[in-house]
Coordinates of C-alpha atoms and ligand atoms in Angstrom, one line a residue:
M1 CA 0.0 0.0 0.0
T2 CA 1.3 3.4 -0.9
H3 CA 0.7 6.4 1.3
A4 CA 1.8 9.9 1.7
R5 CA 4.7 10.4 4.0
P6 CA 3.4 11.8 7.3
A7 CA 5.0 15.0 8.5
A8 CA 5.3 13.5 12.0
V9 CA 4.4 10.7 14.3
V10 CA 3.9 11.3 18.0
V11 CA 4.1 8.5 20.4
L12 CA 2.6 9.1 23.9
A13 CA 4.7 7.6 26.6
A14 CA 4.6 10.1 29.5
G15 CA 2.1 8.3 31.7
E16 CA 3.0 6.2 34.8
G17 CA 0.8 3.3 34.1
T18 CA -0.4 3.1 37.7
R19 CA -2.4 0.0 37.1
M20 CA 0.8 -2.0 36.3
R21 CA 2.0 -1.5 39.9
S22 CA 5.5 -1.6 38.8
A23 CA 8.9 0.2 39.3
T24 CA 9.3 -0.1 35.5
P25 CA 7.3 2.5 33.4
K26 CA 4.4 0.8 31.6
V27 CA 5.7 1.4 28.1
L28 CA 9.0 -0.4 29.0
H29 CA 7.3 -3.7 29.8
P30 CA 8.1 -6.2 27.1
L31 CA 6.0 -8.7 25.1
A32 CA 7.3 -10.9 22.2
G33 CA 10.8 -9.6 22.7
R34 CA 10.1 -5.8 22.4
T35 CA 9.0 -3.3 24.9
M36 CA 5.5 -1.7 24.2
L37 CA 7.4 1.4 23.2
G38 CA 9.5 -0.7 20.9
H39 CA 6.3 -2.0 19.2
A40 CA 5.0 1.5 18.9
L41 CA 8.2 2.9 17.4
A42 CA 8.4 0.0 14.9
A43 CA 4.9 0.7 13.6
A44 CA 5.7 4.4 13.6
R45 CA 8.9 4.0 11.6
A46 CA 7.3 1.9 9.0
L47 CA 5.4 5.0 7.9
D48 CA 8.7 6.7 7.3
P49 CA 7.7 10.0 8.9
E50 CA 9.7 13.1 8.4
R51 CA 9.9 13.5 12.2
L52 CA 9.3 11.1 15.1
A53 CA 8.6 12.4 18.6
V54 CA 8.2 10.5 21.9
V55 CA 6.5 12.3 24.8
V56 CA 8.0 11.5 28.2
R57 CA 7.5 12.5 31.8
H58 CA 7.2 9.6 34.3
E59 CA 10.8 8.2 34.6
R60 CA 11.7 10.4 31.7
D61 CA 15.4 9.5 31.6
R62 CA 14.7 5.7 31.3
V63 CA 12.0 6.1 28.7
A64 CA 14.0 8.7 26.7
A65 CA 17.2 6.6 26.8
H66 CA 15.2 3.5 25.6
A67 CA 13.6 5.5 22.8
L68 CA 16.9 6.9 21.6
E69 CA 18.5 3.5 21.8
L70 CA 15.9 2.1 19.5
D71 CA 16.1 5.1 17.1
P72 CA 18.7 7.9 17.6
R73 CA 16.7 10.2 15.5
V74 CA 13.8 10.3 17.9
L75 CA 12.9 13.8 19.2
V76 CA 12.3 13.5 22.9
A77 CA 9.5 15.9 24.1
D78 CA 9.1 16.5 27.8
Q79 CA 5.6 16.9 29.1
D80 CA 5.2 19.5 31.9
D81 CA 3.1 19.3 35.0
V82 CA -0.2 19.7 33.2
P83 CA -1.7 16.2 32.9
G84 CA -3.5 14.6 30.0
T85 CA -3.0 13.3 26.5
G86 CA -3.9 16.7 25.0
R87 CA -1.1 18.4 26.9
A88 CA 1.2 15.6 25.8
V89 CA 0.6 16.2 22.1
Q90 CA 0.9 20.0 22.7
C91 CA 4.3 19.5 24.2
A92 CA 5.3 17.2 21.3
L93 CA 4.1 19.7 18.7
G94 CA 6.2 22.4 20.3
V95 CA 9.3 20.2 19.9
L96 CA 8.3 19.3 16.3
D97 CA 7.7 22.9 15.3
A98 CA 11.0 23.9 16.8
A99 CA 12.8 21.2 14.8
A100 CA 11.0 22.3 11.6
H101 CA 11.9 25.9 12.3
A102 CA 15.6 25.0 12.9
A103 CA 15.6 23.0 9.7
A104 CA 14.1 25.9 7.8
V105 CA 16.7 28.3 9.2
H106 CA 19.4 25.9 8.4
E107 CA 18.3 25.4 4.8
G108 CA 17.7 29.2 4.3
H109 CA 14.2 30.5 3.9
D110 CA 13.5 30.1 0.2
G111 CA 9.8 30.4 0.5
H112 CA 9.2 26.7 0.4
D113 CA 10.5 25.4 3.7
A114 CA 7.8 25.4 6.4
D115 CA 8.5 27.2 9.6
Q116 CA 6.2 24.8 11.4
V117 CA 5.1 21.2 10.9
E118 CA 2.5 21.0 8.1
G119 CA 0.4 18.2 6.8
A120 CA -0.5 14.8 8.5
V121 CA 0.5 14.3 12.1
V122 CA -0.1 10.7 13.4
V123 CA -0.6 10.3 17.1
L124 CA -0.6 7.0 18.9
A125 CA -0.5 5.9 22.5
G126 CA 2.6 3.9 23.5
D127 CA 0.6 1.1 25.1
I128 CA -1.1 -0.5 22.1
P129 CA 1.4 -3.2 21.3
L130 CA -0.4 -5.1 18.5
L131 CA -1.0 -2.1 16.4
D132 CA 0.7 -2.9 13.1
A133 CA 2.2 -0.8 10.4
G134 CA -0.4 -1.9 7.9
T135 CA -3.3 -0.6 9.9
L136 CA -1.5 2.7 10.5
A137 CA -0.9 3.0 6.8
E138 CA -4.6 2.4 6.1
L139 CA -5.5 5.1 8.5
L140 CA -3.2 7.5 6.9
E141 CA -4.5 6.6 3.5
A142 CA -8.1 7.2 4.5
H143 CA -7.1 10.5 6.1
A144 CA -5.5 11.7 2.8
A145 CA -8.1 10.3 0.5
D146 CA -11.0 12.0 2.3
G147 CA -9.1 15.2 3.0
N148 CA -10.0 14.9 6.7
A149 CA -9.1 17.3 9.5
V150 CA -9.0 14.3 11.9
T151 CA -9.2 10.6 11.3
V152 CA -9.5 8.4 14.3
L153 CA -9.0 4.6 14.5
T154 CA -11.9 2.9 16.2
T155 CA -13.2 -0.6 16.9
E156 CA -16.2 -2.3 18.5
V157 CA -15.5 -4.3 21.7
E158 CA -17.6 -6.5 23.8
D159 CA -16.8 -4.7 27.0
P160 CA -16.0 -1.0 26.4
T161 CA -15.5 -0.2 30.1
G162 CA -12.7 2.4 30.6
Y163 CA -12.4 3.4 27.0
G164 CA -13.5 6.7 25.4
R165 CA -16.7 6.2 23.4
I166 CA -17.2 7.4 19.8
L167 CA -20.3 9.6 19.6
R168 CA -22.0 9.7 16.2
E169 CA -24.9 11.7 14.8
P170 CA -27.9 9.5 14.9
G171 CA -29.1 10.0 11.3
T172 CA -25.9 10.4 9.3
G173 CA -23.5 8.5 11.5
E174 CA -21.0 11.3 11.3
V175 CA -18.4 11.4 14.1
L176 CA -19.3 14.1 16.6
G177 CA -16.6 13.5 19.1
V178 CA -15.3 11.3 21.9
V179 CA -16.5 11.1 25.5
E180 CA -14.3 9.5 28.1
H181 CA -15.7 6.6 30.2
K182 CA -15.6 8.7 33.4
D183 CA -17.4 11.6 31.8
A184 CA -20.1 9.5 30.0
D185 CA -23.7 9.1 30.9
D186 CA -25.5 5.7 30.8
E187 CA -26.6 6.1 27.3
Q188 CA -23.1 7.0 26.1
R189 CA -21.6 4.2 28.1
A190 CA -23.8 1.8 26.1
V191 CA -21.9 2.7 23.0
R192 CA -19.5 -0.2 22.1
E193 CA -17.4 1.7 19.5
I194 CA -14.3 2.9 21.2
N195 CA -11.5 5.4 20.6
S196 CA -8.2 3.4 20.1
S197 CA -6.0 6.4 20.9
V198 CA -4.6 6.3 17.3
Y199 CA -5.3 9.3 15.1
V200 CA -4.2 11.3 12.1
F201 CA -4.5 15.1 12.5
D202 CA -4.0 17.9 10.1
A203 CA -1.2 19.8 11.8
A204 CA -2.8 23.2 11.5
V205 CA -6.2 21.9 12.9
L206 CA -4.4 20.2 15.7
R207 CA -2.3 23.2 16.6
G208 CA -5.4 25.5 16.7
A209 CA -7.5 23.1 18.7
L210 CA -4.9 22.2 21.3
G211 CA -4.7 25.9 22.4
R212 CA -8.4 25.8 23.2
L213 CA -8.6 22.7 25.3
G214 CA -9.8 22.9 28.9
R215 CA -9.6 20.7 31.9
D216 CA -13.2 20.8 32.9
N217 CA -13.8 17.0 33.0
A218 CA -13.9 14.2 35.5
Q219 CA -10.2 13.7 35.6
G220 CA -9.1 17.4 35.4
E221 CA -6.9 16.5 32.5
V222 CA -6.3 18.1 29.1
Y223 CA -8.0 15.5 26.8
L224 CA -6.7 15.0 23.3
T225 CA -10.1 13.5 22.6
D226 CA -11.7 16.9 22.8
V227 CA -9.8 18.0 19.6
L228 CA -12.3 16.0 17.6
A229 CA -15.4 18.0 18.6
I230 CA -13.5 21.3 18.2
A231 CA -12.2 20.3 14.8
R232 CA -15.8 19.5 13.7
S233 CA -17.3 22.7 15.1
D234 CA -14.6 24.5 13.1
G235 CA -16.0 22.9 10.0
G236 CA -13.3 20.2 9.5
A237 CA -14.1 16.7 8.4
V238 CA -13.8 14.3 11.3
R239 CA -14.0 10.7 10.3
A240 CA -13.4 7.2 11.8
L241 CA -11.7 4.2 10.4
R242 CA -13.2 1.2 12.1
V243 CA -11.1 -2.0 12.3
D244 CA -12.8 -5.4 12.7
D245 CA -10.1 -6.9 14.8
P246 CA -10.2 -5.2 18.3
V247 CA -7.0 -6.9 19.3
L248 CA -5.1 -4.6 17.0
V249 CA -6.0 -1.6 19.0
E250 CA -6.4 -3.0 22.5
G251 CA -4.4 -1.1 25.1
V252 CA -2.4 -2.5 28.0
N253 CA -3.3 -1.0 31.3
D254 CA -2.5 -3.9 33.7
R255 CA -0.4 -7.0 33.8
A256 CA -3.4 -9.3 33.0
Q257 CA -3.9 -7.4 29.7
L258 CA -0.2 -7.6 29.1
A259 CA -0.3 -11.4 29.4
T260 CA -3.4 -11.7 27.3
L261 CA -2.0 -9.5 24.5
G262 CA 1.4 -11.2 24.8
A263 CA -0.2 -14.6 24.2
E264 CA -2.3 -13.3 21.3
L265 CA 0.7 -11.7 19.6
N266 CA 2.6 -15.0 20.1
R267 CA -0.3 -16.9 18.6
R268 CA -0.3 -14.7 15.5
I269 CA 3.5 -14.9 15.1
L270 CA 3.3 -18.7 15.2
A271 CA 0.4 -18.8 12.8
E272 CA 2.5 -16.8 10.3
W273 CA 5.5 -19.1 10.7
M274 CA 3.3 -22.2 10.3
A275 CA 1.8 -20.7 7.1
A276 CA 5.4 -20.2 5.9
G277 CA 6.3 -23.9 6.4
V278 CA 7.5 -24.2 10.0
T279 CA 6.2 -27.1 12.2
V280 CA 5.1 -26.0 15.6
V281 CA 4.1 -29.1 17.5
D282 CA 2.5 -27.3 20.4
P283 CA 1.8 -23.6 19.9
A284 CA 0.5 -23.2 23.5
T285 CA 4.0 -23.8 24.9
T286 CA 6.1 -22.3 22.1
W287 CA 7.2 -18.7 22.3
V288 CA 8.8 -16.8 19.4
D289 CA 9.8 -13.2 19.5
V290 CA 8.9 -10.7 16.7
D291 CA 12.4 -10.5 15.4
V292 CA 13.1 -14.2 15.2
E293 CA 13.6 -15.7 11.7
L294 CA 12.7 -19.2 10.8
E295 CA 13.3 -21.1 7.5
Q296 CA 11.1 -23.7 5.9
D297 CA 10.8 -27.1 7.5
V298 CA 12.2 -26.0 10.8
T299 CA 10.5 -28.0 13.6
L300 CA 9.9 -26.5 17.0
L301 CA 9.1 -29.1 19.7
P302 CA 7.0 -28.3 22.8
G303 CA 8.4 -25.9 25.4
T304 CA 10.7 -24.0 23.0
Q305 CA 11.3 -20.3 23.4
L306 CA 13.1 -18.4 20.7
H307 CA 14.2 -14.9 21.7
G308 CA 15.8 -11.8 20.3
T309 CA 17.4 -12.1 16.9
T310 CA 17.5 -16.0 16.9
R311 CA 17.6 -17.5 13.4
V312 CA 16.9 -21.1 12.6
A313 CA 17.8 -22.6 9.2
R314 CA 16.0 -25.1 7.1
G315 CA 15.4 -28.5 8.5
A316 CA 16.7 -27.8 12.0
V317 CA 14.9 -29.2 15.0
V318 CA 14.7 -27.2 18.2
G319 CA 13.3 -28.5 21.5
P320 CA 11.7 -29.9 23.5
D321 CA 12.2 -27.4 26.4
T322 CA 14.9 -25.3 24.9
T323 CA 15.5 -21.5 25.2
L324 CA 17.6 -19.7 22.6
T325 CA 18.4 -16.0 22.8
D326 CA 20.2 -14.3 19.8
V327 CA 21.3 -17.7 18.5
V328 CA 22.0 -18.8 15.0
V329 CA 21.0 -22.5 14.3
E330 CA 22.3 -23.6 10.9
E331 CA 20.7 -26.1 8.5
G332 CA 19.7 -29.5 9.9
A333 CA 21.1 -28.9 13.3
Q334 CA 19.4 -30.3 16.4
V335 CA 19.1 -28.6 19.8
V336 CA 17.6 -30.8 22.5
R337 CA 16.5 -29.5 26.0
S338 CA 19.2 -26.8 26.2
H339 CA 19.8 -23.1 27.0
A340 CA 21.8 -20.9 24.7
T341 CA 22.6 -17.2 24.4
Q342 CA 24.6 -15.4 21.6
A343 CA 25.8 -18.6 20.1
R344 CA 26.1 -20.2 16.7
I345 CA 25.3 -23.9 16.1
G346 CA 26.7 -25.2 12.8
A347 CA 24.9 -27.2 10.1
G348 CA 24.1 -30.7 11.1
A349 CA 25.5 -30.2 14.6
V350 CA 23.9 -31.7 17.7
V351 CA 23.5 -29.9 21.0
G352 CA 22.1 -31.3 24.2
P353 CA 20.3 -32.7 26.1
F354 CA 21.0 -30.4 29.0
S355 CA 23.7 -28.2 27.4
F356 CA 24.4 -24.5 28.4
L357 CA 25.9 -22.4 25.6
R358 CA 26.9 -19.0 26.9
P359 CA 27.8 -15.9 24.7
G360 CA 30.6 -16.4 22.2
T361 CA 30.0 -20.1 21.6
S362 CA 30.4 -21.2 18.0
L363 CA 30.0 -24.9 17.2
G364 CA 31.2 -26.0 13.7
A365 CA 29.3 -28.1 11.2
D366 CA 28.5 -31.7 12.3
G367 CA 30.0 -30.9 15.8
K368 CA 28.6 -31.9 19.1
I369 CA 28.1 -30.3 22.5
G370 CA 26.6 -33.0 24.6
A371 CA 24.9 -33.6 27.9
F372 CA 25.9 -31.4 30.9
V373 CA 28.4 -29.4 28.9
E374 CA 28.8 -25.6 29.5
T375 CA 30.6 -23.5 26.9
K376 CA 31.6 -19.8 26.9
N377 CA 33.6 -17.8 24.4
A378 CA 34.5 -21.0 22.7
T379 CA 35.0 -21.8 19.0
I380 CA 34.6 -25.5 18.3
G381 CA 35.6 -26.6 14.8
D382 CA 33.7 -28.7 12.3
H383 CA 33.3 -32.3 13.2
S384 CA 34.6 -31.7 16.8
K385 CA 32.9 -33.1 19.8
V386 CA 32.5 -32.2 23.4
P387 CA 30.2 -35.1 24.3
H388 CA 29.8 -35.2 28.1
L389 CA 30.1 -33.3 31.4
S390 CA 32.6 -30.6 30.5
Y391 CA 33.3 -26.9 30.7
V392 CA 34.9 -25.2 27.8
G393 CA 35.6 -21.5 28.4
D394 CA 37.8 -19.2 26.4
A395 CA 39.0 -21.8 23.9
T396 CA 39.6 -22.4 20.3
I397 CA 39.2 -26.1 19.3
G398 CA 40.2 -27.2 15.8
E399 CA 38.4 -29.7 13.5
H400 CA 37.8 -33.5 14.1
T401 CA 38.9 -33.2 17.7
N402 CA 37.3 -35.0 20.6
I403 CA 37.3 -33.7 24.2
G404 CA 37.0 -36.6 26.7
A405 CA 34.2 -36.7 29.2
A406 CA 34.5 -34.5 32.3
T407 CA 37.2 -32.3 30.9
I408 CA 37.5 -28.7 32.3
F409 CA 39.1 -25.9 30.4
V410 CA 40.7 -24.1 33.4
N411 CA 40.5 -20.5 32.1
Y412 CA 40.6 -18.5 35.3
D413 CA 43.6 -18.0 37.6
G414 CA 41.6 -16.2 40.1
V415 CA 42.4 -12.8 38.6
T416 CA 42.5 -13.1 34.8
K417 CA 40.9 -15.3 32.1
H418 CA 43.3 -17.1 29.8
H419 CA 42.8 -18.8 26.4
T420 CA 43.4 -22.4 25.4
T421 CA 44.0 -23.5 21.8
V422 CA 43.5 -27.1 20.8
G423 CA 44.4 -28.2 17.3
D424 CA 42.8 -30.5 14.7
H425 CA 42.4 -34.3 15.2
V426 CA 43.3 -34.0 18.9
R427 CA 42.2 -36.6 21.5
I428 CA 41.9 -35.2 24.9
G429 CA 41.5 -38.0 27.5
S430 CA 38.6 -38.1 30.0
D431 CA 38.7 -36.0 33.1
N432 CA 41.5 -33.6 32.0
A433 CA 42.1 -30.2 33.4
L434 CA 43.5 -28.0 30.7
V435 CA 45.2 -25.1 32.5
A436 CA 45.2 -22.0 30.4
P437 CA 47.2 -20.3 28.8
L438 CA 47.8 -23.5 26.8
T439 CA 48.3 -24.8 23.3
I440 CA 47.7 -28.4 22.3
G441 CA 49.0 -29.1 18.7
D442 CA 47.4 -30.9 15.9
G443 CA 47.1 -34.7 16.3
A444 CA 48.2 -34.6 20.0
Y445 CA 46.7 -36.9 22.7
T446 CA 46.5 -36.5 26.4
G447 CA 46.1 -39.2 29.0
A448 CA 42.9 -39.7 31.1
G449 CA 42.9 -37.8 34.3
S450 CA 45.8 -35.5 33.4
V451 CA 46.2 -31.9 34.5
I452 CA 47.8 -30.4 31.5
R453 CA 49.8 -27.3 32.4
R454 CA 52.3 -27.1 29.6
D455 CA 51.9 -27.0 25.9
V456 CA 51.6 -30.4 24.1
H457 CA 53.3 -30.4 20.7
P458 CA 51.7 -31.8 17.6
G459 CA 51.5 -35.6 17.7
A460 CA 52.8 -35.8 21.3
L461 CA 51.1 -37.5 24.3
G462 CA 50.7 -35.3 27.3
I463 CA 50.2 -37.2 30.5
N464 CA 51.0 -36.3 34.1
T465 CA 49.0 -38.6 36.3
A466 CA 50.8 -40.0 39.4
P467 CA 51.6 -43.7 39.2
Q468 CA 48.9 -45.8 40.9
R469 CA 49.6 -47.5 44.3
T470 CA 47.5 -50.6 45.2
I471 CA 47.6 -51.6 48.8
D472 CA 46.3 -55.1 49.1
R473 CA 43.9 -56.0 51.9
W474 CA 43.8 -52.4 53.1
V475 CA 40.0 -52.5 53.5
L476 CA 40.1 -55.8 55.5
R477 CA 42.7 -54.2 57.9
R478 CA 41.6 -50.6 58.1
R479 CA 37.8 -50.9 57.7
P480 CA 37.0 -54.2 59.5
G481 CA 33.5 -55.1 60.0
T482 CA 32.1 -53.0 57.3
P483 CA 30.0 -54.4 54.5
S484 CA 33.0 -53.6 52.1
A485 CA 35.3 -55.7 54.2
V486 CA 32.8 -58.6 54.4
A487 CA 32.3 -58.4 50.6
A488 CA 36.1 -58.3 50.0
A489 CA 36.7 -61.3 52.2
A490 CA 34.0 -63.3 50.4
A491 CA 35.6 -62.3 47.0
L492 CA 39.0 -63.3 48.2
G493 CA 37.7 -66.6 49.3
D494 CA 39.0 -66.2 52.9
E495 CA 35.9 -65.3 54.8
D496 CA 37.6 -66.5 58.0
D497 CA 39.8 -63.5 57.6
A498 CA 36.8 -61.2 57.9
P499 CA 37.3 -60.2 61.5
L500 CA 33.6 -60.6 62.5
S501 CA 32.3 -62.8 65.3
P502 CA 29.2 -65.0 64.4
Q503 CA 27.1 -62.7 66.6
A504 CA 28.4 -59.5 64.9
R505 CA 27.9 -61.2 61.5
A506 CA 24.2 -61.9 62.5
E507 CA 23.7 -58.4 63.6
L508 CA 25.3 -57.1 60.4
A509 CA 22.9 -59.3 58.3
R510 CA 19.9 -57.9 60.2
A511 CA 21.1 -54.4 59.7
L512 CA 21.6 -54.9 56.0
A513 CA 18.1 -56.5 55.7
A514 CA 16.6 -53.5 57.5
Q515 CA 18.3 -51.2 55.0
T516 CA 16.8 -53.0 52.0
P517 CA 13.7 -51.2 50.8
P518 CA 10.4 -53.0 51.6
D519 CA 9.4 -53.8 48.0
R520 CA 12.9 -55.5 47.4
R521 CA 12.4 -57.5 50.6
Q522 CA 9.1 -58.8 49.5
S523 CA 10.3 -59.9 46.1
D524 CA 13.3 -61.4 47.7
A525 CA 11.2 -63.3 50.2
P526 CA 10.4 -66.5 48.2
S527 CA 14.1 -67.1 47.3
T528 CA 15.1 -66.6 50.9
E529 CA 12.6 -69.2 52.0
G530 CA 13.7 -71.6 49.3
R531 CA 17.3 -71.5 50.6
Ligands
LIG1 C1 -7.0 7.0 26.3 C2 -8.1 7.9 25.6 C3 -9.4 7.1 25.4 C4 -9.1 5.8 24.7 C5 -7.9 5.0 25.4 C6 -7.5 3.9 24.5 C7 -7.8 10.2 26.3 C8 -8.3 11.3 27.1 N1 -8.4 9.1 26.4 O1 -7.5 6.7 27.6 O2 -10.3 7.8 24.7 O3 -10.2 5.0 24.6 O4 -6.8 5.9 25.6 O5 -6.5 3.1 25.1 O6 -6.9 10.4 25.5 N2 -0.1 9.8 28.3 C9 0.8 10.8 28.2 N3 0.6 11.9 29.0 C10 -0.4 12.0 29.8 C11 -1.4 11.0 29.9 C12 -1.2 9.9 29.1 O7 1.8 10.8 27.5 O8 -0.5 13.1 30.5 C13 0.1 8.6 27.4 C14 0.3 7.3 28.2 O9 1.6 7.1 28.6 C15 -0.3 6.3 27.3 C16 -1.3 7.1 26.5 O10 -1.0 8.4 26.7 O11 0.7 5.8 26.5 C17 -2.8 6.8 27.0 O12 -2.8 7.1 28.3 P1 -3.9 6.4 29.3 O13 -3.7 7.0 30.6 O14 -3.6 5.0 29.2 O15 -5.2 6.8 28.6 P2 -6.6 6.0 28.8 O16 -7.2 6.4 30.1 O17 -6.4 4.6 28.5
LIG2 CA1 -4.6 3.2 28.1

């Protein structure tokens, strides 16, 4: 859909959001991987406005910093002590006009540059997270096509409690204005068509009307909604665009609404991916953020959460019970019951179950990070495997290398982190401690149970375990009377050596029987009797 570029978009984000009962300002609460303000700015930016303003007041520094982080070109407009959405827009218009004026001065007045904002100004509340760019574009289109002074986005809801109601002229159905719930009489409250808090105004109409708004209402606030009746009485065309899908314009005022709209947004995101060829086995327990990208024939198993900028390539299987944040999963890889952040999982690689991939992990094609393995800042080459019970931190591992079970990359000396480099075709024995800084050359081996503190050259065997001592009959002598000693004596065929009196032996047998769980005792009973 093509539309005229709006002169400005204003996002209202100055309110506290009291009903959230939160230390975090309402518009900074997230759903589907973006704050509510993030959703509003994304929709606003899709219109490609000449200027974009965000109105702040409650926790202004936090909200302003977040808005600027999302888009450095945002104009931050501070609302003063006067409350209400009308005052908020007035403050924004002041900042927008100042910016237009500065630009005009900068470019030199040549008779064309406006000294104030002119044309279409879109206003939207920062707490309508499912409002999409398409709906906004339609609103703008309708506004331009009909030459309106004001175009308001409306919808019909089952329960309009709390919303401003759209008042229409009985015969013609023309929009007369908006009455807030708290100011409405019973007849007005019966109206189910509500104001969404999304509008397009002609800048000149808006500027003129804002200066004439009062505060004579139930909340003592300057209502933006009053602009509609003023614009109409001035002879402007005030029209509504009614959307059929109320969810698109539903506002979040409390955490229950946040959860409801979060689930609905997730449902819609999943529906789109399923239509695009992704298998989602259980949509109810699968959560996918807005910026996630999935290719055809990806399978998401129950209990999967994909966050941030996670990308999953063709044929990969993720889940069950897996959380990936900013992770790249390449073609055909499998990630089972694992937790990963800022990691790359190569094509055909296997991760999990129960793996923990921390930032900076990169697993090569056909590689493996297996059960109870934690990795961090680790590059693991193609075909290399860390199959069991290991920690790999600050490491580079080559290709076709195997890290034996229970190996720890000892990266921390108590003060500083150090790096370990392991070459290609290396075999690290089980239960090694690789003490960084360390380099293990191509084709090297290390012995099981080694603590490797010095570099191992290519093709060398590194081993530093102490020779084993075996002290025969130690248990019989030093742990007499224990079940181990009795078992050992029986195995050695010299039970007479077990230093137990017949009485003590009977006691031990009784004690052992008492330790045996009841169900075992029952099933053991017949064979005991048969003896
Ligand atoms: C507003 C509308 C109501 C509409 C509803 C839709 C008004 C007077 N009422 O009511 O007709 O049906 O939204 O959700 O506009 N804000 C400011 N400065 C303020 C007050 C609010 O920036 O002084 C911002 C808030 O941060 C929020 C938005 O404006 O993003 C809406 O404010 P809120 O208090 O939620 O308005 P509602 O009472 O819901
Ligand atoms: Ca609201």
